mmCIF file of C-alpha atoms and ligand atoms in Angstrom:
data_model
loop_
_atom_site.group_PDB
_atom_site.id
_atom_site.type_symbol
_atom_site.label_atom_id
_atom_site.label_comp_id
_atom_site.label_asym_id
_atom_site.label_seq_id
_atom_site.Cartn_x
_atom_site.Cartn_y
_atom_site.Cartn_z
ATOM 1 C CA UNK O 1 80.101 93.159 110.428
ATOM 2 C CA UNK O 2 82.610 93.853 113.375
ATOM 3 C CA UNK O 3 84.167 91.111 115.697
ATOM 4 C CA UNK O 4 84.523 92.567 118.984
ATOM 5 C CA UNK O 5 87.350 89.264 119.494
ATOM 6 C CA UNK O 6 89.398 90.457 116.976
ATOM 7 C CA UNK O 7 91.156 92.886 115.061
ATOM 8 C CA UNK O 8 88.920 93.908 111.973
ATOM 9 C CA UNK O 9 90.480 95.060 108.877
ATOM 10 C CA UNK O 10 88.445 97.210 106.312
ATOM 11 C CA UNK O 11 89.516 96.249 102.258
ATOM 12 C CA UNK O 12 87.975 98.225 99.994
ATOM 13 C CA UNK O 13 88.125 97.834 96.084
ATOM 14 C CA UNK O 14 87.228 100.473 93.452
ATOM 15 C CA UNK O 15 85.354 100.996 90.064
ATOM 16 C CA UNK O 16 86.049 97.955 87.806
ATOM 17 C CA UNK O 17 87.582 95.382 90.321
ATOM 18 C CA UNK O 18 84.406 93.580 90.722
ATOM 19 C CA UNK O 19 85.519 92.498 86.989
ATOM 20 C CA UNK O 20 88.948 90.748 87.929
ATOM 21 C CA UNK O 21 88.978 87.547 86.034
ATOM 22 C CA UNK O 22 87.248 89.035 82.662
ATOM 23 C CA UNK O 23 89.248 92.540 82.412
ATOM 24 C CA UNK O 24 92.349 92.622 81.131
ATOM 25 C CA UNK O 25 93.669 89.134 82.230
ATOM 26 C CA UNK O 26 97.492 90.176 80.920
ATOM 27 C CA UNK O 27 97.570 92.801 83.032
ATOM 28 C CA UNK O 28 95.499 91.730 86.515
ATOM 29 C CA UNK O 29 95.547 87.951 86.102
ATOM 30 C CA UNK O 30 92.749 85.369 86.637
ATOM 31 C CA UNK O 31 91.845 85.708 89.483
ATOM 32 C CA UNK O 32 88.179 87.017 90.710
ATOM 33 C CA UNK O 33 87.484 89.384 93.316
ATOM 34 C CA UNK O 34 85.670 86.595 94.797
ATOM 35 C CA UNK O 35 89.352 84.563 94.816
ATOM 36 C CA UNK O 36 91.175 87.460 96.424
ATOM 37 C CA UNK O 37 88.603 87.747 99.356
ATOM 38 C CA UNK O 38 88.633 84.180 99.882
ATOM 39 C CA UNK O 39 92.121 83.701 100.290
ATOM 40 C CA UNK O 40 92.801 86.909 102.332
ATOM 41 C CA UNK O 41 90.160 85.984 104.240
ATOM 42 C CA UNK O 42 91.525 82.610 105.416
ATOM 43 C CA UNK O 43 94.429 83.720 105.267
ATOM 44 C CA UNK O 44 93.680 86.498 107.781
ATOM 45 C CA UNK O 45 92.353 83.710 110.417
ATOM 46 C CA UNK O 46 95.226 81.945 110.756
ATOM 47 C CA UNK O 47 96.607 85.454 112.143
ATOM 48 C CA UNK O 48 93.207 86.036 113.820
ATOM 49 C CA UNK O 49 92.038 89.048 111.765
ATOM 50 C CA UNK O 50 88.524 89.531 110.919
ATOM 51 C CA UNK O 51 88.285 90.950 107.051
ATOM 52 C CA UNK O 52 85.285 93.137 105.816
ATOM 53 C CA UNK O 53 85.897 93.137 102.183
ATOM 54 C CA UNK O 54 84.332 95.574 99.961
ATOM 55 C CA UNK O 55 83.423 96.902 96.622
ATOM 56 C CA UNK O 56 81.856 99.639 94.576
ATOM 57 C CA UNK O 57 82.123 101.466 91.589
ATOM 58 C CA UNK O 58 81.006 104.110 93.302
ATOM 59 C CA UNK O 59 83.138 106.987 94.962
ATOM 60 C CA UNK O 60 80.697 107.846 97.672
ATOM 61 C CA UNK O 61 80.003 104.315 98.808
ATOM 62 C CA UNK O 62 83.801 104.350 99.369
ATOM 63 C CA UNK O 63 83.485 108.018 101.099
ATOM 64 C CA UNK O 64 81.029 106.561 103.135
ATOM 65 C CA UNK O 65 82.302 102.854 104.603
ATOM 66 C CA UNK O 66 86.027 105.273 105.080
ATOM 67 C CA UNK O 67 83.754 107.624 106.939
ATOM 68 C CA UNK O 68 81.792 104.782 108.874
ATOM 69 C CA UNK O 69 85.153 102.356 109.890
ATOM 70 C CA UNK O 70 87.073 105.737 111.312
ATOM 71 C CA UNK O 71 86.270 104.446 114.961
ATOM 72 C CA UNK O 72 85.625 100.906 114.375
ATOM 73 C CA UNK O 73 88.563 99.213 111.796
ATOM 74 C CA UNK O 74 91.998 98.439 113.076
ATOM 75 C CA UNK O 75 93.592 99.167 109.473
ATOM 76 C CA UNK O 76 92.817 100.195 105.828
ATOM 77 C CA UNK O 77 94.044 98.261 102.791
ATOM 78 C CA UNK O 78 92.655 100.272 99.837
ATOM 79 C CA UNK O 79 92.972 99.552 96.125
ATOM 80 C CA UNK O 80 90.711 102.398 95.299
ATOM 81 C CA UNK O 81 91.429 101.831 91.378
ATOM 82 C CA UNK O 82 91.330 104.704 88.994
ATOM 83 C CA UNK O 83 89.937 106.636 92.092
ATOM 84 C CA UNK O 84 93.645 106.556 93.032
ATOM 85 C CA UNK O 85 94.494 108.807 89.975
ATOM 86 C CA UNK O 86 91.357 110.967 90.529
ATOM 87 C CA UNK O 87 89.708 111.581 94.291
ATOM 88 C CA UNK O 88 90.193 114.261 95.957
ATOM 89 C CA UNK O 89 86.925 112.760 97.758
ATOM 90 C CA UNK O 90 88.343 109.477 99.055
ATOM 91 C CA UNK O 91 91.815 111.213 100.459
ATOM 92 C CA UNK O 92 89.756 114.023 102.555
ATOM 93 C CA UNK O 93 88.220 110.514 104.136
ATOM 94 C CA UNK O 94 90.872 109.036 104.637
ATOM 95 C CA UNK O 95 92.541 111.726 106.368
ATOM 96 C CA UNK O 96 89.850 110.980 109.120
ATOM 97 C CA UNK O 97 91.578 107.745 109.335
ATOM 98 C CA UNK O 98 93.950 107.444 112.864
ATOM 99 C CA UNK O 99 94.637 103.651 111.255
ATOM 100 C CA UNK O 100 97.045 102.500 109.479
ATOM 101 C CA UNK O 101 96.367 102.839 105.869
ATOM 102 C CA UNK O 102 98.071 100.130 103.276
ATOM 103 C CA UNK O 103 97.765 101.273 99.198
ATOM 104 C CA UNK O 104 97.522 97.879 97.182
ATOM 105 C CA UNK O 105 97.482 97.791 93.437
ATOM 106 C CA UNK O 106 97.217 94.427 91.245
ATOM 107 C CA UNK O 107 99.468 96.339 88.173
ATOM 108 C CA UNK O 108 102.518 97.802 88.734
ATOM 109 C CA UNK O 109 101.449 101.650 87.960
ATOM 110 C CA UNK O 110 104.773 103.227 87.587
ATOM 111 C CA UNK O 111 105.441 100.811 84.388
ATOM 112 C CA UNK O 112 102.313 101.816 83.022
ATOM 113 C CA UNK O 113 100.760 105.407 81.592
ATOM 114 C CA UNK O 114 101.805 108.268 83.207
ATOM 115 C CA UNK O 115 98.499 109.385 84.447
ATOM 116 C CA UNK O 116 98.754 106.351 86.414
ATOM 117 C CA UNK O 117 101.941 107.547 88.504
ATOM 118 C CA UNK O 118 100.297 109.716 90.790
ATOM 119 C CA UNK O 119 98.182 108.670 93.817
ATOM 120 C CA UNK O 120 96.164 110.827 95.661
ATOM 121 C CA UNK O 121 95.393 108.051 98.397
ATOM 122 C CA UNK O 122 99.640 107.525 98.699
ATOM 123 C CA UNK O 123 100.272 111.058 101.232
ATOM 124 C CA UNK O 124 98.278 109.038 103.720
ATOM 125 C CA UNK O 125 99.064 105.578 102.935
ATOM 126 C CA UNK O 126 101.280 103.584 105.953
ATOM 127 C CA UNK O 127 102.843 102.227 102.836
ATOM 128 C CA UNK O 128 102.070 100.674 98.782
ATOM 129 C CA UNK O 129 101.775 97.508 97.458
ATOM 130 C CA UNK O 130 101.989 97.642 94.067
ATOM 131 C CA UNK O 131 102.383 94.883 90.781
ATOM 132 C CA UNK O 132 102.392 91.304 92.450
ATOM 133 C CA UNK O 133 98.912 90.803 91.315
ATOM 134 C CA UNK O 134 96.628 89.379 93.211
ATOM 135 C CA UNK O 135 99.301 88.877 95.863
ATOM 136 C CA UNK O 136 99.302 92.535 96.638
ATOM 137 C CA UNK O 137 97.042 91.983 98.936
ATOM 138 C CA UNK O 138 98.804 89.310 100.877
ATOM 139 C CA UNK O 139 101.485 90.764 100.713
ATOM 140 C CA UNK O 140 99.038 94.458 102.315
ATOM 141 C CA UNK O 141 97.949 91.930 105.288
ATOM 142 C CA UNK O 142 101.603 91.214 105.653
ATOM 143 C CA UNK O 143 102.146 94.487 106.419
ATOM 144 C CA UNK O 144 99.356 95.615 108.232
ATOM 145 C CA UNK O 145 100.395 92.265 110.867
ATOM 146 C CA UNK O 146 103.958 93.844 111.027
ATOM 147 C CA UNK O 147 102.512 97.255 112.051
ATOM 148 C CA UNK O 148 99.861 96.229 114.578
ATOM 149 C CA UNK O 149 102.105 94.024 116.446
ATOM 150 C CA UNK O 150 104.771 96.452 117.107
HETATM 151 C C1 LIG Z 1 94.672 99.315 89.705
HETATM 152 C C2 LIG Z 1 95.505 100.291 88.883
HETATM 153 C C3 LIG Z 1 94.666 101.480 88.458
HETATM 154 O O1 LIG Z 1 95.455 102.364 87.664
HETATM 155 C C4 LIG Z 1 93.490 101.009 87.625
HETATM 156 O O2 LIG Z 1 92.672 102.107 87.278
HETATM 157 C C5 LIG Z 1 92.707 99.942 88.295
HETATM 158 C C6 LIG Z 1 93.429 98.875 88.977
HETATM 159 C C7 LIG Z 1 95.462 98.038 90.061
HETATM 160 O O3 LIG Z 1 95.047 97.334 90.958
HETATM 161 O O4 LIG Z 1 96.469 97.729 89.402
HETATM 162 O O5 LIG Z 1 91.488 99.901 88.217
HETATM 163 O O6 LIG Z 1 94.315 99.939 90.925
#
């Protein structure tokens, strides 16, 4: 849904987030994707930012809501999990993207395998987040406050 009163900020989540909590707790923490939404989201009133928080495990539902928020979001923050490593797909959308674009990870990737060092999504990305869990995204709003206000 988009809030004509305020600024709307898309967050979209990839394959295997809608697991936080149960996968890999060492590495991602406890929180749920259902925690992380809540507390962006509330967090994101207080600076009078409307969040439309996604997921999918699927590329071209990503594609597609990229493709769809090109005239209507006022910034990106993508964690587009191992679709960061892979889609070719999801950074052709989001070169449609005027927007600034924020890369958030949970992990840090650079301390982890080495397929995990490249990004396709970072050549269009504002700026990355990466390895404060699930304050990455916090710390994504953050930014994206910094750059709209300028
Ligand atoms: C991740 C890192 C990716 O390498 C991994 O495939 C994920 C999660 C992160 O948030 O740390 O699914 O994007």
């Amino acid at each position: 849904m988009i809030e004509i009163n305020k600024k709307n900020i898309l967050v979209l989540n990839g394959p295997n987030l809608n697991m936080l909590g149960k996968r890999e707790p060492d590495l991602y923490g406890s929180d749920t994707l259902g925690d992380i939404d809540k507390n962006l989201t509330s967090q994101a009133l207080t600076m009078n930012y409307h969040i439309d928080f996604r997921q999918s495990n699927s590329e071209g539902d990503l594609i597609g809501w990229i493709q769809d928020s090109r005239d209507s979001c006022d910034a990106i923050i993508i964690n587009a999990g191992a679709y960061t490593h892979t889609s070719i797909g999801i950074l052709d959308a989001l070169r449609l993207i005027k927007q600034p674009i924020i890369e958030v990870h949970l992990s840090n990737i650079f301390k982890r395998e080495d397929f995990r060092h490249h990004s396709y999504i970072s050549p269009v990305a504002h700026g990355v987040i990466c390895g404060f869990g699930s304050h990455s995204y916090i710390l994504a709003l953050q930014s994206v406050h910094n750059i709209l206000s300028k």
